[in-house]
Amino acid sequence: YVAVYADEEPTFERYLALDLSVSCGYPSATAYYRAMTFYASLMVIVYPIGIPALYIVLLFKARKELAIPELQLSEAARSKSFMKTFFGYHARTSKEHTEADARWEKLREEHYLNFLIQPYEQRVYWFEVMRRLFLSGVLILFGAGTVTQVVAACGICLFTIKTFLYYAAFDDPDDDFIAEVAQYQLFGILWIGLLLRFNNLIIEEGGGSLIPDERALGLFLTFIVFVGPGLVVL
């Protein structure tokens, strides 16, 4: 809420946080704000939820073509196949099959879902859906700029690190290494952000700063940002 003083009496108005020229109305919402709220809710269904759901359906329908032979089981063994697809030995272990590898190379080039499966090994042909779910913007649900949001971001980042290490999904081992380095970089940046947020809260409450030298912290952040590309080059 923003207090607007007129004739020395405060009145309250609501404005959009990302665009203070847009009035949201108070105490009741404006027609424009209600319309945009409906539109934003619809887009949440379409993009963060709808697109991954569409990809899941498409990959599920094509699973008999895309899955490795060990996971192409009968309908009666569907639950067993599900567990093996995501958590079994075959989901995290690559095997050398000359014929199967050649077939997978052809599928990655010619299949109508090649935009989803091309970077990955056949055992984890579904990995793009999981990656997109991590990038779906779920952090906005925790409040922008709050400590809860930063803590949630750190937790999600740790989970993604474990996921990338567990599956090693990319066909090119260098891509697996780059993905791992990028996740550790992101966690380091989020950890520094959490430290700064806690420090600011303490200062706002009248306490002293917990960071004796913010320049050293800035140098450490710079090191984190540039060490990733350096490792990739090496």
PDB file of C-alpha atoms in Angstrom:
ATOM      1  CA  TYR A   1       0.000   0.000   0.000  1.00  0.00           C
ATOM      2  CA  VAL A   2       1.091   3.573  -0.703  1.00  0.00           C
ATOM      3  CA  ALA A   3      -0.098   6.461   1.488  1.00  0.00           C
ATOM      4  CA  VAL A   4      -1.093   9.558  -0.483  1.00  0.00           C
ATOM      5  CA  TYR A   5      -1.474  12.772   1.533  1.00  0.00           C
ATOM      6  CA  ALA A   6      -4.171  15.262   0.525  1.00  0.00           C
ATOM      7  CA  ASP A   7      -5.115  18.161   2.810  1.00  0.00           C
ATOM      8  CA  GLU A   8      -2.890  16.627   5.482  1.00  0.00           C
ATOM      9  CA  GLU A   9      -5.124  13.528   5.645  1.00  0.00           C
ATOM     10  CA  PRO A  10      -3.696  10.221   4.427  1.00  0.00           C
ATOM     11  CA  THR A  11      -5.643   8.142   1.912  1.00  0.00           C
ATOM     12  CA  PHE A  12      -4.563   4.722   0.770  1.00  0.00           C
ATOM     13  CA  GLU A  13      -4.134   3.460  -2.759  1.00  0.00           C
ATOM     14  CA  ARG A  14      -2.772   0.234  -4.186  1.00  0.00           C
ATOM     15  CA  TYR A  15      -0.320   0.278  -7.087  1.00  0.00           C
ATOM     16  CA  LEU A  16       1.263  -2.517  -9.055  1.00  0.00           C
ATOM     17  CA  ALA A  17       4.700  -3.233  -7.545  1.00  0.00           C
ATOM     18  CA  LEU A  18       6.407  -3.623 -10.930  1.00  0.00           C
ATOM     19  CA  ASP A  19       4.714  -0.571 -12.478  1.00  0.00           C
ATOM     20  CA  LEU A  20       3.667   2.162 -10.070  1.00  0.00           C
ATOM     21  CA  SER A  21       1.729   3.935 -12.835  1.00  0.00           C
ATOM     22  CA  VAL A  22      -0.909   1.190 -12.658  1.00  0.00           C
ATOM     23  CA  SER A  23      -3.519   1.679  -9.935  1.00  0.00           C
ATOM     24  CA  CYS A  24      -4.964  -1.528  -8.513  1.00  0.00           C
ATOM     25  CA  GLY A  25      -7.799   0.229  -6.700  1.00  0.00           C
ATOM     26  CA  TYR A  26      -8.632   0.439  -3.000  1.00  0.00           C
ATOM     27  CA  PRO A  27     -10.627  -0.918  -1.228  1.00  0.00           C
ATOM     28  CA  SER A  28     -12.045  -2.682  -4.318  1.00  0.00           C
ATOM     29  CA  ALA A  29      -9.919  -3.623  -7.326  1.00  0.00           C
ATOM     30  CA  THR A  30     -10.211  -1.743 -10.613  1.00  0.00           C
ATOM     31  CA  ALA A  31     -11.668  -3.459 -13.680  1.00  0.00           C
ATOM     32  CA  TYR A  32      -8.249  -3.335 -15.371  1.00  0.00           C
ATOM     33  CA  TYR A  33      -6.556  -4.982 -12.391  1.00  0.00           C
ATOM     34  CA  ARG A  34      -9.205  -7.736 -12.234  1.00  0.00           C
ATOM     35  CA  ALA A  35      -8.846  -8.378 -15.969  1.00  0.00           C
ATOM     36  CA  MET A  36      -5.051  -8.598 -15.763  1.00  0.00           C
ATOM     37  CA  THR A  37      -5.280 -10.853 -12.693  1.00  0.00           C
ATOM     38  CA  PHE A  38      -7.486 -13.230 -14.693  1.00  0.00           C
ATOM     39  CA  TYR A  39      -5.062 -13.064 -17.640  1.00  0.00           C
ATOM     40  CA  ALA A  40      -2.028 -13.723 -15.414  1.00  0.00           C
ATOM     41  CA  SER A  41      -3.791 -16.695 -13.772  1.00  0.00           C
ATOM     42  CA  LEU A  42      -4.621 -18.082 -17.207  1.00  0.00           C
ATOM     43  CA  MET A  43      -0.995 -17.740 -18.330  1.00  0.00           C
ATOM     44  CA  VAL A  44       0.179 -19.556 -15.191  1.00  0.00           C
ATOM     45  CA  ILE A  45      -1.973 -22.482 -16.279  1.00  0.00           C
ATOM     46  CA  VAL A  46      -0.768 -22.247 -19.886  1.00  0.00           C
ATOM     47  CA  TYR A  47       2.995 -21.845 -19.361  1.00  0.00           C
ATOM     48  CA  PRO A  48       4.370 -23.160 -16.027  1.00  0.00           C
ATOM     49  CA  ILE A  49       1.760 -25.938 -15.856  1.00  0.00           C
ATOM     50  CA  GLY A  50       0.364 -26.444 -19.355  1.00  0.00           C
ATOM     51  CA  ILE A  51       3.568 -26.684 -21.401  1.00  0.00           C
ATOM     52  CA  PRO A  52       5.318 -29.254 -19.155  1.00  0.00           C
ATOM     53  CA  ALA A  53       2.038 -31.205 -19.003  1.00  0.00           C
ATOM     54  CA  LEU A  54       1.838 -31.191 -22.816  1.00  0.00           C
ATOM     55  CA  TYR A  55       5.419 -32.423 -23.089  1.00  0.00           C
ATOM     56  CA  ILE A  56       4.708 -35.188 -20.552  1.00  0.00           C
ATOM     57  CA  VAL A  57       1.739 -36.379 -22.595  1.00  0.00           C
ATOM     58  CA  LEU A  58       3.705 -36.320 -25.868  1.00  0.00           C
ATOM     59  CA  LEU A  59       6.668 -38.200 -24.402  1.00  0.00           C
ATOM     60  CA  PHE A  60       4.392 -40.712 -22.708  1.00  0.00           C
ATOM     61  CA  LYS A  61       2.633 -41.455 -25.986  1.00  0.00           C
ATOM     62  CA  ALA A  62       6.001 -41.939 -27.723  1.00  0.00           C
ATOM     63  CA  ARG A  63       7.614 -43.947 -24.915  1.00  0.00           C
ATOM     64  CA  LYS A  64       7.605 -47.219 -26.866  1.00  0.00           C
ATOM     65  CA  GLU A  65       9.726 -45.589 -29.550  1.00  0.00           C
ATOM     66  CA  LEU A  66      12.006 -43.598 -27.250  1.00  0.00           C
ATOM     67  CA  ALA A  67      12.652 -45.818 -24.234  1.00  0.00           C
ATOM     68  CA  ILE A  68      15.652 -48.134 -24.093  1.00  0.00           C
ATOM     69  CA  PRO A  69      14.837 -51.827 -24.768  1.00  0.00           C
ATOM     70  CA  GLU A  70      15.123 -52.761 -21.075  1.00  0.00           C
ATOM     71  CA  LEU A  71      12.225 -50.420 -20.248  1.00  0.00           C
ATOM     72  CA  GLN A  72       9.905 -51.351 -23.098  1.00  0.00           C
ATOM     73  CA  LEU A  73       7.843 -53.680 -20.918  1.00  0.00           C
ATOM     74  CA  SER A  74       4.317 -54.974 -21.306  1.00  0.00           C
ATOM     75  CA  GLU A  75       1.253 -53.078 -20.112  1.00  0.00           C
ATOM     76  CA  ALA A  76       0.896 -55.491 -17.182  1.00  0.00           C
ATOM     77  CA  ALA A  77       4.243 -54.320 -15.802  1.00  0.00           C
ATOM     78  CA  ARG A  78       3.519 -50.590 -16.093  1.00  0.00           C
ATOM     79  CA  SER A  79       4.188 -49.732 -12.426  1.00  0.00           C
ATOM     80  CA  LYS A  80       7.471 -51.645 -12.511  1.00  0.00           C
ATOM     81  CA  SER A  81       8.421 -49.881 -15.725  1.00  0.00           C
ATOM     82  CA  PHE A  82       7.673 -46.496 -14.142  1.00  0.00           C
ATOM     83  CA  MET A  83      10.009 -47.121 -11.216  1.00  0.00           C
ATOM     84  CA  LYS A  84      12.796 -48.367 -13.491  1.00  0.00           C
ATOM     85  CA  THR A  85      12.363 -45.400 -15.828  1.00  0.00           C
ATOM     86  CA  PHE A  86      13.048 -42.797 -13.142  1.00  0.00           C
ATOM     87  CA  PHE A  87      14.843 -44.563 -10.293  1.00  0.00           C
ATOM     88  CA  GLY A  88      16.242 -47.848 -11.528  1.00  0.00           C
ATOM     89  CA  TYR A  89      19.678 -48.976 -12.576  1.00  0.00           C
ATOM     90  CA  HIS A  90      19.004 -48.251 -16.248  1.00  0.00           C
ATOM     91  CA  ALA A  91      17.962 -44.641 -15.529  1.00  0.00           C
ATOM     92  CA  ARG A  92      21.409 -43.711 -14.252  1.00  0.00           C
ATOM     93  CA  THR A  93      23.758 -46.181 -15.969  1.00  0.00           C
ATOM     94  CA  SER A  94      24.810 -45.996 -19.593  1.00  0.00           C
ATOM     95  CA  LYS A  95      25.495 -49.141 -21.582  1.00  0.00           C
ATOM     96  CA  GLU A  96      27.201 -49.545 -24.901  1.00  0.00           C
ATOM     97  CA  HIS A  97      24.797 -50.907 -27.511  1.00  0.00           C
ATOM     98  CA  THR A  98      26.079 -50.196 -30.986  1.00  0.00           C
ATOM     99  CA  GLU A  99      22.791 -50.883 -32.743  1.00  0.00           C
ATOM    100  CA  ALA A 100      20.710 -49.117 -30.113  1.00  0.00           C
ATOM    101  CA  ASP A 101      23.027 -46.109 -30.139  1.00  0.00           C
ATOM    102  CA  ALA A 102      22.778 -45.836 -33.910  1.00  0.00           C
ATOM    103  CA  ARG A 103      18.987 -46.041 -33.690  1.00  0.00           C
ATOM    104  CA  TRP A 104      18.940 -43.352 -31.007  1.00  0.00           C
ATOM    105  CA  GLU A 105      21.108 -41.048 -33.116  1.00  0.00           C
ATOM    106  CA  LYS A 106      18.605 -41.420 -35.944  1.00  0.00           C
ATOM    107  CA  LEU A 107      15.658 -40.791 -33.622  1.00  0.00           C
ATOM    108  CA  ARG A 108      17.271 -37.659 -32.221  1.00  0.00           C
ATOM    109  CA  GLU A 109      17.564 -36.241 -35.709  1.00  0.00           C
ATOM    110  CA  GLU A 110      14.293 -37.379 -37.288  1.00  0.00           C
ATOM    111  CA  HIS A 111      11.698 -37.822 -34.509  1.00  0.00           C
ATOM    112  CA  TYR A 112       9.014 -35.140 -34.212  1.00  0.00           C
ATOM    113  CA  LEU A 113      10.015 -34.675 -30.540  1.00  0.00           C
ATOM    114  CA  ASN A 114      13.690 -34.151 -31.343  1.00  0.00           C
ATOM    115  CA  PHE A 115      13.548 -30.672 -29.801  1.00  0.00           C
ATOM    116  CA  LEU A 116      12.947 -32.397 -26.437  1.00  0.00           C
ATOM    117  CA  ILE A 117      15.222 -35.425 -26.669  1.00  0.00           C
ATOM    118  CA  GLN A 118      18.215 -34.284 -28.722  1.00  0.00           C
ATOM    119  CA  PRO A 119      20.688 -33.302 -25.945  1.00  0.00           C
ATOM    120  CA  TYR A 120      20.080 -36.378 -23.799  1.00  0.00           C
ATOM    121  CA  GLU A 121      20.905 -40.053 -23.611  1.00  0.00           C
ATOM    122  CA  GLN A 122      18.136 -42.472 -24.479  1.00  0.00           C
ATOM    123  CA  ARG A 123      17.820 -43.788 -20.907  1.00  0.00           C
ATOM    124  CA  VAL A 124      16.645 -40.314 -19.816  1.00  0.00           C
ATOM    125  CA  TYR A 125      14.817 -39.146 -22.927  1.00  0.00           C
ATOM    126  CA  TRP A 126      12.286 -37.415 -20.619  1.00  0.00           C
ATOM    127  CA  PHE A 127      14.842 -35.223 -18.831  1.00  0.00           C
ATOM    128  CA  GLU A 128      13.877 -31.984 -20.616  1.00  0.00           C
ATOM    129  CA  VAL A 129      10.516 -32.002 -18.846  1.00  0.00           C
ATOM    130  CA  MET A 130      12.217 -32.204 -15.453  1.00  0.00           C
ATOM    131  CA  ARG A 131      14.623 -29.418 -16.394  1.00  0.00           C
ATOM    132  CA  ARG A 132      11.750 -27.165 -17.456  1.00  0.00           C
ATOM    133  CA  LEU A 133       9.900 -27.819 -14.207  1.00  0.00           C
ATOM    134  CA  PHE A 134      12.952 -26.532 -12.316  1.00  0.00           C
ATOM    135  CA  LEU A 135      12.765 -23.345 -14.410  1.00  0.00           C
ATOM    136  CA  SER A 136       9.006 -22.842 -14.123  1.00  0.00           C
ATOM    137  CA  GLY A 137       9.160 -19.783 -11.873  1.00  0.00           C
ATOM    138  CA  VAL A 138       7.895 -21.505  -8.731  1.00  0.00           C
ATOM    139  CA  LEU A 139       9.929 -19.065  -6.597  1.00  0.00           C
ATOM    140  CA  ILE A 140       7.400 -16.273  -7.163  1.00  0.00           C
ATOM    141  CA  LEU A 141       5.083 -18.147  -4.796  1.00  0.00           C
ATOM    142  CA  PHE A 142       7.422 -17.426  -1.873  1.00  0.00           C
ATOM    143  CA  GLY A 143       7.330 -13.609  -2.071  1.00  0.00           C
ATOM    144  CA  ALA A 144       9.756 -11.453  -3.998  1.00  0.00           C
ATOM    145  CA  GLY A 145      12.908 -10.497  -2.094  1.00  0.00           C
ATOM    146  CA  THR A 146      11.983 -12.369   1.091  1.00  0.00           C
ATOM    147  CA  VAL A 147      14.260 -14.603   3.129  1.00  0.00           C
ATOM    148  CA  THR A 148      11.823 -17.458   2.522  1.00  0.00           C
ATOM    149  CA  GLN A 149      12.270 -17.056  -1.224  1.00  0.00           C
ATOM    150  CA  VAL A 150      16.071 -17.190  -1.001  1.00  0.00           C
ATOM    151  CA  VAL A 151      15.973 -20.225   1.326  1.00  0.00           C
ATOM    152  CA  ALA A 152      13.563 -21.971  -1.057  1.00  0.00           C
ATOM    153  CA  ALA A 153      15.842 -21.126  -3.987  1.00  0.00           C
ATOM    154  CA  CYS A 154      18.830 -22.667  -2.163  1.00  0.00           C
ATOM    155  CA  GLY A 155      16.808 -25.807  -1.438  1.00  0.00           C
ATOM    156  CA  ILE A 156      15.681 -26.152  -5.060  1.00  0.00           C
ATOM    157  CA  CYS A 157      19.250 -25.568  -6.228  1.00  0.00           C
ATOM    158  CA  LEU A 158      20.582 -28.355  -3.977  1.00  0.00           C
ATOM    159  CA  PHE A 159      17.881 -30.678  -5.286  1.00  0.00           C
ATOM    160  CA  THR A 160      18.784 -29.886  -8.900  1.00  0.00           C
ATOM    161  CA  ILE A 161      22.487 -30.495  -8.163  1.00  0.00           C
ATOM    162  CA  LYS A 162      21.616 -33.950  -6.848  1.00  0.00           C
ATOM    163  CA  THR A 163      19.343 -34.601  -9.839  1.00  0.00           C
ATOM    164  CA  PHE A 164      21.958 -33.622 -12.426  1.00  0.00           C
ATOM    165  CA  LEU A 165      24.629 -35.690 -10.674  1.00  0.00           C
ATOM    166  CA  TYR A 166      22.340 -38.704 -10.277  1.00  0.00           C
ATOM    167  CA  TYR A 167      21.236 -38.934 -13.899  1.00  0.00           C
ATOM    168  CA  ALA A 168      24.200 -37.409 -15.815  1.00  0.00           C
ATOM    169  CA  ALA A 169      21.609 -37.012 -18.536  1.00  0.00           C
ATOM    170  CA  PHE A 170      23.469 -35.284 -21.353  1.00  0.00           C
ATOM    171  CA  ASP A 171      24.812 -37.290 -24.258  1.00  0.00           C
ATOM    172  CA  ASP A 172      28.031 -35.257 -24.221  1.00  0.00           C
ATOM    173  CA  PRO A 173      29.968 -35.673 -20.914  1.00  0.00           C
ATOM    174  CA  ASP A 174      31.222 -32.092 -21.247  1.00  0.00           C
ATOM    175  CA  ASP A 175      27.615 -30.894 -21.070  1.00  0.00           C
ATOM    176  CA  ASP A 176      27.150 -32.839 -17.823  1.00  0.00           C
ATOM    177  CA  PHE A 177      30.219 -31.124 -16.387  1.00  0.00           C
ATOM    178  CA  ILE A 178      29.045 -27.659 -17.491  1.00  0.00           C
ATOM    179  CA  ALA A 179      25.602 -28.266 -15.979  1.00  0.00           C
ATOM    180  CA  GLU A 180      27.157 -29.340 -12.673  1.00  0.00           C
ATOM    181  CA  VAL A 181      29.456 -26.308 -12.512  1.00  0.00           C
ATOM    182  CA  ALA A 182      26.544 -23.983 -13.333  1.00  0.00           C
ATOM    183  CA  GLN A 183      24.457 -25.442 -10.497  1.00  0.00           C
ATOM    184  CA  TYR A 184      27.275 -24.977  -7.980  1.00  0.00           C
ATOM    185  CA  GLN A 185      27.731 -21.403  -9.202  1.00  0.00           C
ATOM    186  CA  LEU A 186      24.048 -20.698  -8.745  1.00  0.00           C
ATOM    187  CA  PHE A 187      24.069 -22.141  -5.236  1.00  0.00           C
ATOM    188  CA  GLY A 188      27.062 -19.977  -4.287  1.00  0.00           C
ATOM    189  CA  ILE A 189      25.339 -16.840  -5.575  1.00  0.00           C
ATOM    190  CA  LEU A 190      22.106 -17.704  -3.740  1.00  0.00           C
ATOM    191  CA  TRP A 191      24.025 -18.403  -0.531  1.00  0.00           C
ATOM    192  CA  ILE A 192      25.652 -14.970  -0.693  1.00  0.00           C
ATOM    193  CA  GLY A 193      22.233 -13.427  -1.389  1.00  0.00           C
ATOM    194  CA  LEU A 194      20.821 -15.160   1.683  1.00  0.00           C
ATOM    195  CA  LEU A 195      23.706 -13.895   3.808  1.00  0.00           C
ATOM    196  CA  LEU A 196      23.187 -10.320   2.598  1.00  0.00           C
ATOM    197  CA  ARG A 197      19.428 -10.534   3.200  1.00  0.00           C
ATOM    198  CA  PHE A 198      19.891 -11.698   6.779  1.00  0.00           C
ATOM    199  CA  ASN A 199      22.492  -8.992   7.327  1.00  0.00           C
ATOM    200  CA  ASN A 200      20.123  -6.281   6.080  1.00  0.00           C
ATOM    201  CA  LEU A 201      17.339  -7.536   8.359  1.00  0.00           C
ATOM    202  CA  ILE A 202      19.645  -7.317  11.375  1.00  0.00           C
ATOM    203  CA  ILE A 203      20.704  -3.770  10.420  1.00  0.00           C
ATOM    204  CA  GLU A 204      17.046  -2.733   9.973  1.00  0.00           C
ATOM    205  CA  GLU A 205      16.331  -3.946  13.507  1.00  0.00           C
ATOM    206  CA  GLY A 206      19.129  -1.793  14.874  1.00  0.00           C
ATOM    207  CA  GLY A 207      21.845  -4.414  15.138  1.00  0.00           C
ATOM    208  CA  GLY A 208      25.373  -4.347  13.794  1.00  0.00           C
ATOM    209  CA  SER A 209      26.479  -5.746  10.469  1.00  0.00           C
ATOM    210  CA  LEU A 210      27.588  -9.378  10.438  1.00  0.00           C
ATOM    211  CA  ILE A 211      29.804  -8.770   7.412  1.00  0.00           C
ATOM    212  CA  PRO A 212      33.025  -6.989   8.417  1.00  0.00           C
ATOM    213  CA  ASP A 213      34.198  -6.442   4.848  1.00  0.00           C
ATOM    214  CA  GLU A 214      31.621  -6.384   2.060  1.00  0.00           C
ATOM    215  CA  ARG A 215      34.371  -5.866  -0.527  1.00  0.00           C
ATOM    216  CA  ALA A 216      35.790  -9.297   0.284  1.00  0.00           C
ATOM    217  CA  LEU A 217      32.327 -10.769  -0.184  1.00  0.00           C
ATOM    218  CA  GLY A 218      32.075  -8.982  -3.527  1.00  0.00           C
ATOM    219  CA  LEU A 219      35.420 -10.410  -4.617  1.00  0.00           C
ATOM    220  CA  PHE A 220      34.284 -13.885  -3.592  1.00  0.00           C
ATOM    221  CA  LEU A 221      31.102 -13.439  -5.645  1.00  0.00           C
ATOM    222  CA  THR A 222      33.181 -12.333  -8.630  1.00  0.00           C
ATOM    223  CA  PHE A 223      35.344 -15.432  -8.204  1.00  0.00           C
ATOM    224  CA  ILE A 224      32.243 -17.654  -8.238  1.00  0.00           C
ATOM    225  CA  VAL A 225      30.932 -15.997 -11.405  1.00  0.00           C
ATOM    226  CA  PHE A 226      34.195 -16.368 -13.335  1.00  0.00           C
ATOM    227  CA  VAL A 227      35.491 -19.693 -12.008  1.00  0.00           C
ATOM    228  CA  GLY A 228      32.822 -21.609 -13.935  1.00  0.00           C
ATOM    229  CA  PRO A 229      33.847 -20.438 -17.412  1.00  0.00           C
ATOM    230  CA  GLY A 230      37.480 -20.922 -16.384  1.00  0.00           C
ATOM    231  CA  LEU A 231      36.887 -24.564 -15.467  1.00  0.00           C
ATOM    232  CA  VAL A 232      34.986 -25.161 -18.697  1.00  0.00           C
ATOM    233  CA  VAL A 233      37.857 -23.708 -20.756  1.00  0.00           C
ATOM    234  CA  LEU A 234      40.378 -25.881 -18.931  1.00  0.00           C
TER     235      LEU A 234
END
